[in-house]
Coordinates of C-alpha atoms and ligand atoms in Angstrom, one line a residue:
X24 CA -20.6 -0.7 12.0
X25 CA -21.6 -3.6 9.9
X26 CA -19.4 -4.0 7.0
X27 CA -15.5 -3.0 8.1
X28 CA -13.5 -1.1 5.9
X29 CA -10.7 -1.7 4.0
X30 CA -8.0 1.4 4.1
X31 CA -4.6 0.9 2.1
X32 CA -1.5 2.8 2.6
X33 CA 0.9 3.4 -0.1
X34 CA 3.9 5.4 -1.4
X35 CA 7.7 4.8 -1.9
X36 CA 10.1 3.2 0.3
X37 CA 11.1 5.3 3.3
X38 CA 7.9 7.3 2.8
X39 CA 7.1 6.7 6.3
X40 CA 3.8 4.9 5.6
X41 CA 4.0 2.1 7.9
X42 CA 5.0 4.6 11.0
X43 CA 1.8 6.3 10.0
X44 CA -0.1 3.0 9.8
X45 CA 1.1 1.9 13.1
X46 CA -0.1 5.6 14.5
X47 CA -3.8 4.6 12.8
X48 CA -4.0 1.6 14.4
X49 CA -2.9 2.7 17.8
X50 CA -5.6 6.0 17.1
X51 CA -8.5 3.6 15.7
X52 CA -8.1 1.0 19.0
X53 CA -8.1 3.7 21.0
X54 CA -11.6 4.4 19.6
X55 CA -13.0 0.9 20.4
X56 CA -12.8 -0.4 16.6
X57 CA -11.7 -4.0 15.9
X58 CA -8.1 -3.2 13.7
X59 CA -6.4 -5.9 11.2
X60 CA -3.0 -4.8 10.5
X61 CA -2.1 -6.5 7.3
X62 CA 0.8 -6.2 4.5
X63 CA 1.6 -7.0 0.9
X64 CA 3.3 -8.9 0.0
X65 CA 4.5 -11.4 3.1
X66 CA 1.4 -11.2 5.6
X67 CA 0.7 -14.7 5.3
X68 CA 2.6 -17.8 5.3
X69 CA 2.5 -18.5 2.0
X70 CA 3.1 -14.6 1.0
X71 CA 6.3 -14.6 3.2
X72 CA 8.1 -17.4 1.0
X73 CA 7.0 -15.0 -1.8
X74 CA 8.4 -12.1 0.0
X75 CA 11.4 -13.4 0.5
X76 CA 12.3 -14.2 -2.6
X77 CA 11.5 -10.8 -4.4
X78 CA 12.8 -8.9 -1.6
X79 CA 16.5 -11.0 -0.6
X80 CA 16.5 -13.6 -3.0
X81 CA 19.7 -13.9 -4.7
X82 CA 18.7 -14.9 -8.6
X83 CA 18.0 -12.7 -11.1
X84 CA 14.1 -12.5 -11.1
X85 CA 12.5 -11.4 -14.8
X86 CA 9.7 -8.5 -14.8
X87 CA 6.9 -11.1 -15.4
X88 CA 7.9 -13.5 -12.6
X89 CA 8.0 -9.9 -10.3
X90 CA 4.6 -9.3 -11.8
X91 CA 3.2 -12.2 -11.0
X92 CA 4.6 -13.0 -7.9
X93 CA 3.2 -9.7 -6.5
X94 CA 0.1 -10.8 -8.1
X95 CA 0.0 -14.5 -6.5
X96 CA 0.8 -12.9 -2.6
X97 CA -2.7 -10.5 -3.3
X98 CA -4.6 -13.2 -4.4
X99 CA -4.1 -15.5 -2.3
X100 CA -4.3 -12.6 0.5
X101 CA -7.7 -11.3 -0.5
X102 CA -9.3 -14.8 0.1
X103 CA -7.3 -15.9 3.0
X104 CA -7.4 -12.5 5.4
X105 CA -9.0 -9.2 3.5
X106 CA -11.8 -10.4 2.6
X107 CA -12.9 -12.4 5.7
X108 CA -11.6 -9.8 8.2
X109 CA -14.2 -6.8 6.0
X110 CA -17.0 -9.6 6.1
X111 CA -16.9 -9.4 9.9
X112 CA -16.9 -5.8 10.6
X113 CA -13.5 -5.2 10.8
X114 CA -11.2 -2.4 9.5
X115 CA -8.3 -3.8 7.8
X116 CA -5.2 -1.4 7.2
X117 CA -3.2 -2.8 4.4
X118 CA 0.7 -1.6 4.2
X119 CA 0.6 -1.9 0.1
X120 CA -1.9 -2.9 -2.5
X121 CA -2.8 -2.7 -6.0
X122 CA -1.3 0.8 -6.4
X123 CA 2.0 -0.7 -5.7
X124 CA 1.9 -2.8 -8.6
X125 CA 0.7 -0.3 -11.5
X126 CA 3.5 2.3 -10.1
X127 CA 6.3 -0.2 -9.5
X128 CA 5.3 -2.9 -11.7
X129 CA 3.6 -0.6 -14.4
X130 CA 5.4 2.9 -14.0
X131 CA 8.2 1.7 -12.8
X132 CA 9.2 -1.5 -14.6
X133 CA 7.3 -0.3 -17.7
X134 CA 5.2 -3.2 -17.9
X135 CA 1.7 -2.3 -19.6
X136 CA -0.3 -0.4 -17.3
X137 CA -4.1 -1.5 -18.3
X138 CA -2.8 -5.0 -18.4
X139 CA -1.8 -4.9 -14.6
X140 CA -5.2 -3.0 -14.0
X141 CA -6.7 -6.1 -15.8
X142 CA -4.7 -8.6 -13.4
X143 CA -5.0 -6.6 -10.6
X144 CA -8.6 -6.7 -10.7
X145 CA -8.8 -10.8 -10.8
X146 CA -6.7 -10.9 -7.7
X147 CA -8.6 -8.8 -5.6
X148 CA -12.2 -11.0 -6.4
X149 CA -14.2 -7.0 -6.2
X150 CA -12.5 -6.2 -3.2
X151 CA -11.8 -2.6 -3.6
X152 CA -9.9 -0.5 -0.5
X153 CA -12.6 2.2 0.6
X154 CA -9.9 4.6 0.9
X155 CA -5.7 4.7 0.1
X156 CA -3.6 7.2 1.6
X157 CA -0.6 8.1 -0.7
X158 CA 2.4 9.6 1.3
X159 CA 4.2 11.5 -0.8
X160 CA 7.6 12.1 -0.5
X161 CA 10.6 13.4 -2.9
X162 CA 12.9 10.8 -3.9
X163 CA 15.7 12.4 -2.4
X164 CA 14.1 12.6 1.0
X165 CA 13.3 9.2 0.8
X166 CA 16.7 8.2 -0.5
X167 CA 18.4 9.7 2.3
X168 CA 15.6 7.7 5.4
X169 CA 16.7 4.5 3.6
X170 CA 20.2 4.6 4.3
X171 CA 22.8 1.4 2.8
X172 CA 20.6 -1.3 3.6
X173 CA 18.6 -2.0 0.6
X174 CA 16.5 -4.5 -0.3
X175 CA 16.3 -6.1 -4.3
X176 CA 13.5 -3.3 -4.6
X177 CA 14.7 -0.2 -3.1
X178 CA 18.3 -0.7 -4.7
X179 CA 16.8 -0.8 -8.4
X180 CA 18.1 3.2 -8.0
X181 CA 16.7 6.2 -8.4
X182 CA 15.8 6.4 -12.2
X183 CA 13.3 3.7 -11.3
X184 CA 12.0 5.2 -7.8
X185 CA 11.4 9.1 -9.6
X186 CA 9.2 7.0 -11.9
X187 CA 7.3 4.6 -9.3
X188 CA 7.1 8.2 -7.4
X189 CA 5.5 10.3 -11.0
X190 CA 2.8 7.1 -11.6
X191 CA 2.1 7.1 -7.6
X192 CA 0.5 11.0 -8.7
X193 CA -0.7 10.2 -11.8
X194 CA -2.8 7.3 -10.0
X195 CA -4.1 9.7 -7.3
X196 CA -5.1 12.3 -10.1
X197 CA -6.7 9.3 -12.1
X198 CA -9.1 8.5 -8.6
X199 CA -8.9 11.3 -6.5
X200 CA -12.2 10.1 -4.5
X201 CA -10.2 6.7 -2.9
X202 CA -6.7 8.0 -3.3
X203 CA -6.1 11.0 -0.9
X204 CA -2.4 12.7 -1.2
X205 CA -0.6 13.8 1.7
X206 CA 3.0 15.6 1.8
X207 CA 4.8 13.0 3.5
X208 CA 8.2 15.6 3.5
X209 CA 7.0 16.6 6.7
X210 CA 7.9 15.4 10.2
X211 CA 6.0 12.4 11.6
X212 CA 3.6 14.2 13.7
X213 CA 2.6 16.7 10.9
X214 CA 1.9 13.8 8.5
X215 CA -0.2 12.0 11.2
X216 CA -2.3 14.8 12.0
X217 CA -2.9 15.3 7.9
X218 CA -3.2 11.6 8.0
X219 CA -6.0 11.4 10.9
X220 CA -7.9 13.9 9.7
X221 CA -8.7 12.2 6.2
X222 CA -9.5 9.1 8.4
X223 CA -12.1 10.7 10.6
X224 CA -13.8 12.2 7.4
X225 CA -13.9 8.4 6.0
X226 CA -15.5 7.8 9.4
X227 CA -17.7 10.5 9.5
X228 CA -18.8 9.8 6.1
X229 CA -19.9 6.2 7.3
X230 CA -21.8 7.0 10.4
X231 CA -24.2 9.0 8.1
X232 CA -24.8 6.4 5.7
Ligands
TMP10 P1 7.8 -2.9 1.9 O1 6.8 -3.9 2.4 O2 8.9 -2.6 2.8 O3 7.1 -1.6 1.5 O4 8.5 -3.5 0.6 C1 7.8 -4.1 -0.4 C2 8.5 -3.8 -1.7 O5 7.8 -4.4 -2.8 C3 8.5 -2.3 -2.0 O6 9.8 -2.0 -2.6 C4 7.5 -2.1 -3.1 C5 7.5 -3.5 -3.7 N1 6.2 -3.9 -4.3 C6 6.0 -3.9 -5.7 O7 7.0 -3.7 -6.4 N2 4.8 -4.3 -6.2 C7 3.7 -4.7 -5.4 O8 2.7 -5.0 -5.9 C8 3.9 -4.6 -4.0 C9 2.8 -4.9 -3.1 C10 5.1 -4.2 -3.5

């Protein structure tokens, strides 16, 4: 494989995406391919401060300092790891990525969507994932997996997660090539064999090309 691939996971806290990533990367290995396991925000040094702050800081952050700290972590992400990591053959699974911000940021916090799309699009420098898996999962379900620990994210209630949940779909139905949807309701092992199955397509899709 000459250029690597770029494959994000999204959906809503306690949708089980990162279990699933950690089953791709263990599948893909297994395979032979050279795996990046990455995150947004907080992969890098710099993104954890940034983490931090939005996820257990203790002010009051505003919507446009949320915005644009989400945006600062990508940015500086895309240069520093995504991009370089793709450039040498590598497939880089990203836990989170632009989607996040139009359906938490944008649906979510009600912050104007085409504007994020606009700001999105200078953080990532053309980077574009090949492919993003969207585990869907109802809001109750996902409630319930999250338990009383809550992050300054996941305890903005659920008013705010039904709507980061409804612009999630609307996405996938706005780009239904990259975004694929699968029912994350179901147990682990049912999600992952959904899950590896639109992986090998994306795979079987580049060994023709
Ligand atoms: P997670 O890494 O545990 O999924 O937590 C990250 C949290 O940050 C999650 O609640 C989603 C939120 N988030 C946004 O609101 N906007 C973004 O652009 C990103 C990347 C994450």
């Amino acid at each position: 494989m000459k250029k690597g691939l770029f494959i994000t996971f999204e959906g809503a806290d306690g949708s089980g995406k990162t279990t699933q990533l950690n089953l791709v990367k263990s599948f893909l290995e297994q395979q032979n391919y050279d795996v990046v396991v990455t995150r947004e925000p907080g992969a890098l040094e710099f993104g954890r401060k940034i983490r931090e702050i939005l996820l257990h800081g203790k002010e009051v952050i505003c919507d446009n300092a949320e915005m644009f700290l989400f945006l600062a972590d990508r940015a500086q992400h895309i240069e520093s790891l995504i991009k370089p990591s793709i450039s040498a053959g590598k497939i880089v699974l990203c836990d989170r990525h632009v989607d996040s911000t139009i359906a938490y940021q944008g649906y979510g916090r009600g912050q104007n969507i085409e504007l994020l799309k606009s700001l999105n699009k200078i953080a990532v420098n053309s980077i574009v994932p090949d492919l993003t898996l969207l585990f869907d999962v109802s809001t109750e379900i996902s409630f319930q997996r999250l338990g009383n620990e809550k992050d300054r994210m996941e305890s903005a209630g659920i008013g705010f997660h039904k709507k980061v949940a409804e612009g999630y779909l609307q996405l996938q139905k706005s780009e239904p090539e990259r975004i694929k949807l699968i029912n994350a309701n179901n147990s682990i092992e049912t999600v992952y064999n959904d899950t590896k199955r639109v992986i090998l397509n994306l795979l079987q899709e580049r060994q023709g090309e």
